[in-house]
PDB file of C-alpha atoms in Angstrom:
ATOM      1  CA  MET J 156     185.658  13.666 104.254  1.00  0.00           C
ATOM      2  CA  ARG J 157     183.653  16.855 104.531  1.00  0.00           C
ATOM      3  CA  LYS J 158     184.519  19.361 107.214  1.00  0.00           C
ATOM      4  CA  VAL J 159     182.647  21.984 107.984  1.00  0.00           C
ATOM      5  CA  ILE J 160     182.450  25.017 110.626  1.00  0.00           C
ATOM      6  CA  THR J 161     180.466  27.698 112.413  1.00  0.00           C
ATOM      7  CA  TYR J 162     180.972  30.119 115.000  1.00  0.00           C
ATOM      8  CA  GLY J 163     178.684  31.227 117.900  1.00  0.00           C
ATOM      9  CA  THR J 164     178.368  31.857 121.593  1.00  0.00           C
ATOM     10  CA  PHE J 165     175.843  29.113 122.102  1.00  0.00           C
ATOM     11  CA  ASP J 166     175.591  31.146 125.534  1.00  0.00           C
ATOM     12  CA  LEU J 167     172.145  29.332 127.491  1.00  0.00           C
ATOM     13  CA  LEU J 168     171.977  26.540 125.022  1.00  0.00           C
ATOM     14  CA  HIS J 169     168.529  25.839 123.713  1.00  0.00           C
ATOM     15  CA  TYR J 170     166.991  23.495 121.164  1.00  0.00           C
ATOM     16  CA  GLY J 171     167.341  25.968 118.528  1.00  0.00           C
ATOM     17  CA  HIS J 172     171.618  25.833 118.927  1.00  0.00           C
ATOM     18  CA  ILE J 173     170.762  22.519 118.728  1.00  0.00           C
ATOM     19  CA  ASN J 174     168.530  22.493 115.649  1.00  0.00           C
ATOM     20  CA  LEU J 175     171.236  24.936 113.886  1.00  0.00           C
ATOM     21  CA  LEU J 176     173.993  22.400 115.224  1.00  0.00           C
ATOM     22  CA  ARG J 177     172.037  19.178 113.484  1.00  0.00           C
ATOM     23  CA  ARG J 178     171.682  21.335 110.219  1.00  0.00           C
ATOM     24  CA  ALA J 179     175.200  22.593 110.228  1.00  0.00           C
ATOM     25  CA  LYS J 180     176.650  19.132 111.097  1.00  0.00           C
ATOM     26  CA  GLU J 181     174.090  17.851 107.508  1.00  0.00           C
ATOM     27  CA  GLN J 182     175.900  19.918 105.070  1.00  0.00           C
ATOM     28  CA  GLY J 183     179.396  17.175 106.293  1.00  0.00           C
ATOM     29  CA  ASP J 184     180.902  14.403 107.556  1.00  0.00           C
ATOM     30  CA  TYR J 185     182.959  16.674 110.601  1.00  0.00           C
ATOM     31  CA  LEU J 186     181.277  19.666 112.855  1.00  0.00           C
ATOM     32  CA  ILE J 187     183.803  21.846 114.118  1.00  0.00           C
ATOM     33  CA  VAL J 188     182.604  24.715 116.708  1.00  0.00           C
ATOM     34  CA  ALA J 189     184.563  27.499 116.891  1.00  0.00           C
ATOM     35  CA  LEU J 190     183.120  29.355 120.359  1.00  0.00           C
ATOM     36  CA  SER J 191     183.561  32.589 121.564  1.00  0.00           C
ATOM     37  CA  THR J 192     186.085  32.874 124.746  1.00  0.00           C
ATOM     38  CA  ASP J 193     184.483  34.867 127.397  1.00  0.00           C
ATOM     39  CA  GLU J 194     187.354  37.826 126.898  1.00  0.00           C
ATOM     40  CA  PHE J 195     186.365  37.439 123.140  1.00  0.00           C
ATOM     41  CA  ASN J 196     182.607  37.817 123.921  1.00  0.00           C
ATOM     42  CA  TRP J 197     183.884  40.714 126.564  1.00  0.00           C
ATOM     43  CA  ASP J 198     186.676  42.855 124.643  1.00  0.00           C
ATOM     44  CA  GLU J 199     184.510  42.669 120.867  1.00  0.00           C
ATOM     45  CA  LYS J 200     181.406  42.333 121.791  1.00  0.00           C
ATOM     46  CA  GLN J 201     180.270  44.105 124.936  1.00  0.00           C
ATOM     47  CA  LYS J 202     178.564  40.262 126.065  1.00  0.00           C
ATOM     48  CA  LYS J 203     178.781  38.736 128.940  1.00  0.00           C
ATOM     49  CA  CYS J 204     177.570  34.833 128.980  1.00  0.00           C
ATOM     50  CA  TYR J 205     176.159  33.465 132.174  1.00  0.00           C
ATOM     51  CA  PHE J 206     178.627  30.310 131.445  1.00  0.00           C
ATOM     52  CA  SER J 207     182.066  30.540 131.242  1.00  0.00           C
ATOM     53  CA  TYR J 208     183.666  29.698 127.929  1.00  0.00           C
ATOM     54  CA  GLU J 209     184.763  25.985 129.637  1.00  0.00           C
ATOM     55  CA  LYS J 210     181.498  24.991 130.808  1.00  0.00           C
ATOM     56  CA  ARG J 211     179.556  25.921 126.976  1.00  0.00           C
ATOM     57  CA  LYS J 212     182.501  24.283 125.775  1.00  0.00           C
ATOM     58  CA  MET J 213     181.723  21.374 128.426  1.00  0.00           C
ATOM     59  CA  LEU J 214     178.562  20.931 126.979  1.00  0.00           C
ATOM     60  CA  LEU J 215     178.805  21.767 123.056  1.00  0.00           C
ATOM     61  CA  GLU J 216     181.608  18.694 123.347  1.00  0.00           C
ATOM     62  CA  ALA J 217     178.663  16.541 124.560  1.00  0.00           C
ATOM     63  CA  ILE J 218     176.219  16.859 121.740  1.00  0.00           C
ATOM     64  CA  ARG J 219     176.352  13.926 119.575  1.00  0.00           C
ATOM     65  CA  TYR J 220     177.217  16.495 116.128  1.00  0.00           C
ATOM     66  CA  VAL J 221     179.871  18.519 117.604  1.00  0.00           C
ATOM     67  CA  ASP J 222     183.166  16.462 116.715  1.00  0.00           C
ATOM     68  CA  LEU J 223     185.722  19.310 117.715  1.00  0.00           C
ATOM     69  CA  VAL J 224     185.213  22.355 119.871  1.00  0.00           C
ATOM     70  CA  ILE J 225     188.020  25.235 119.095  1.00  0.00           C
ATOM     71  CA  PRO J 226     187.913  28.166 120.576  1.00  0.00           C
ATOM     72  CA  GLU J 227     187.324  31.989 118.603  1.00  0.00           C
ATOM     73  CA  ASN J 228     189.565  34.567 119.797  1.00  0.00           C
ATOM     74  CA  LYS J 229     189.162  36.888 117.310  1.00  0.00           C
ATOM     75  CA  TRP J 230     186.766  38.369 114.442  1.00  0.00           C
ATOM     76  CA  ASP J 231     188.960  37.824 111.861  1.00  0.00           C
ATOM     77  CA  GLN J 232     190.523  34.082 112.877  1.00  0.00           C
ATOM     78  CA  LYS J 233     188.011  32.448 109.916  1.00  0.00           C
ATOM     79  CA  MET J 234     190.213  32.182 107.113  1.00  0.00           C
ATOM     80  CA  THR J 235     193.415  31.166 108.969  1.00  0.00           C
ATOM     81  CA  ASP J 236     190.784  28.664 110.762  1.00  0.00           C
ATOM     82  CA  ILE J 237     189.153  26.891 107.826  1.00  0.00           C
ATOM     83  CA  ASP J 238     192.567  26.893 105.951  1.00  0.00           C
ATOM     84  CA  GLU J 239     194.110  24.759 109.208  1.00  0.00           C
ATOM     85  CA  PHE J 240     191.972  22.454 109.571  1.00  0.00           C
ATOM     86  CA  LYS J 241     190.689  22.109 105.867  1.00  0.00           C
ATOM     87  CA  VAL J 242     186.906  22.849 106.176  1.00  0.00           C
ATOM     88  CA  ASP J 243     185.044  22.988 102.728  1.00  0.00           C
ATOM     89  CA  VAL J 244     181.951  24.376 104.323  1.00  0.00           C
ATOM     90  CA  PHE J 245     181.318  27.619 106.095  1.00  0.00           C
ATOM     91  CA  VAL J 246     177.809  27.859 108.121  1.00  0.00           C
ATOM     92  CA  MET J 247     176.389  30.819 110.074  1.00  0.00           C
ATOM     93  CA  GLY J 248     172.687  31.434 110.711  1.00  0.00           C
ATOM     94  CA  ASP J 249     170.593  33.840 108.591  1.00  0.00           C
ATOM     95  CA  ASP J 250     170.835  36.684 110.760  1.00  0.00           C
ATOM     96  CA  TRP J 251     174.416  36.907 109.486  1.00  0.00           C
ATOM     97  CA  LYS J 252     173.487  36.636 105.670  1.00  0.00           C
ATOM     98  CA  GLY J 253     175.831  38.088 103.328  1.00  0.00           C
ATOM     99  CA  LYS J 254     178.618  39.309 106.012  1.00  0.00           C
ATOM    100  CA  PHE J 255     180.764  36.741 105.701  1.00  0.00           C
ATOM    101  CA  ASP J 256     180.431  36.290 101.517  1.00  0.00           C
ATOM    102  CA  PHE J 257     184.693  36.841 101.733  1.00  0.00           C
ATOM    103  CA  VAL J 258     185.252  33.855 103.618  1.00  0.00           C
ATOM    104  CA  GLU J 259     184.656  31.887  99.744  1.00  0.00           C
ATOM    105  CA  GLU J 260     187.836  33.040  98.854  1.00  0.00           C
ATOM    106  CA  THR J 261     189.227  30.194 100.452  1.00  0.00           C
ATOM    107  CA  GLY J 262     186.974  28.020  98.681  1.00  0.00           C
ATOM    108  CA  ALA J 263     185.208  27.436 101.324  1.00  0.00           C
ATOM    109  CA  GLU J 264     181.188  26.885 100.367  1.00  0.00           C
ATOM    110  CA  VAL J 265     179.361  29.390 102.949  1.00  0.00           C
ATOM    111  CA  VAL J 266     175.782  28.137 103.907  1.00  0.00           C
ATOM    112  CA  TYR J 267     173.403  30.392 105.910  1.00  0.00           C
ATOM    113  CA  LEU J 268     170.541  28.370 107.575  1.00  0.00           C
ATOM    114  CA  GLU J 269     167.708  29.481 108.865  1.00  0.00           C
ATOM    115  CA  ARG J 270     167.201  30.171 112.627  1.00  0.00           C
ATOM    116  CA  THR J 271     164.555  28.543 114.965  1.00  0.00           C
ATOM    117  CA  PRO J 272     162.394  31.715 114.772  1.00  0.00           C
ATOM    118  CA  GLU J 273     160.709  31.105 118.077  1.00  0.00           C
ATOM    119  CA  ILE J 274     163.474  31.236 120.460  1.00  0.00           C
ATOM    120  CA  SER J 275     166.660  32.595 120.737  1.00  0.00           C
ATOM    121  CA  THR J 276     169.170  33.389 123.919  1.00  0.00           C
ATOM    122  CA  SER J 277     168.338  37.045 123.555  1.00  0.00           C
ATOM    123  CA  GLN J 278     164.485  36.031 123.932  1.00  0.00           C
ATOM    124  CA  ILE J 279     165.333  33.860 127.101  1.00  0.00           C
ATOM    125  CA  LYS J 280     167.158  36.599 129.188  1.00  0.00           C
ATOM    126  CA  ARG J 281     164.700  38.677 128.412  1.00  0.00           C
ATOM    127  CA  ASP J 282     162.036  36.475 129.251  1.00  0.00           C
ATOM    128  CA  LEU J 283     163.764  36.146 132.538  1.00  0.00           C
ATOM    129  CA  ASP J 284     164.258  39.544 133.067  1.00  0.00           C
ATOM    130  CA  SER J 285     161.163  40.085 133.335  1.00  0.00           C
ATOM    131  CA  ASN J 286     159.679  37.484 135.023  1.00  0.00           C
ATOM    132  CA  LYS J 287     162.083  39.156 137.755  1.00  0.00           C
ATOM    133  CA  LYS J 288     160.852  42.030 138.166  1.00  0.00           C
ATOM    134  CA  GLU J 289     157.069  40.726 137.435  1.00  0.00           C
ATOM    135  CA  GLU J 290     158.588  38.977 141.087  1.00  0.00           C
ATOM    136  CA  LYS J 291     159.640  42.474 142.610  1.00  0.00           C
ATOM    137  CA  ALA J 292     156.158  44.267 142.409  1.00  0.00           C
TER     138      ALA J 292
END
């Protein structure tokens, strides 16, 4: 069995996320998603999620491409996750290209997948904020 792992926040789940998860799953037989916890998002990234970790986890677990969701608590857990879960392929969006090449030291293949260009959580948040400002005007 070829195991794949990817990492992310997956807030405001959208079709770009689904595309990424589908294409990650195509890299193997079993897809593990390491989901950023609320504490990790705030303490390390200064990001506040709309949905809590538990709700984001529930959404991901409902997606047919996802086999297991685990918490991401710190930046440097990737190497131990790959070892613990016997991962063969490490997948990230291509906006991270080159940043995780060191993971190859574990023997896992590193794959950067192209993002869905016309959609992102940041864009959704900007659009919603823009609409809110227009309503007030």
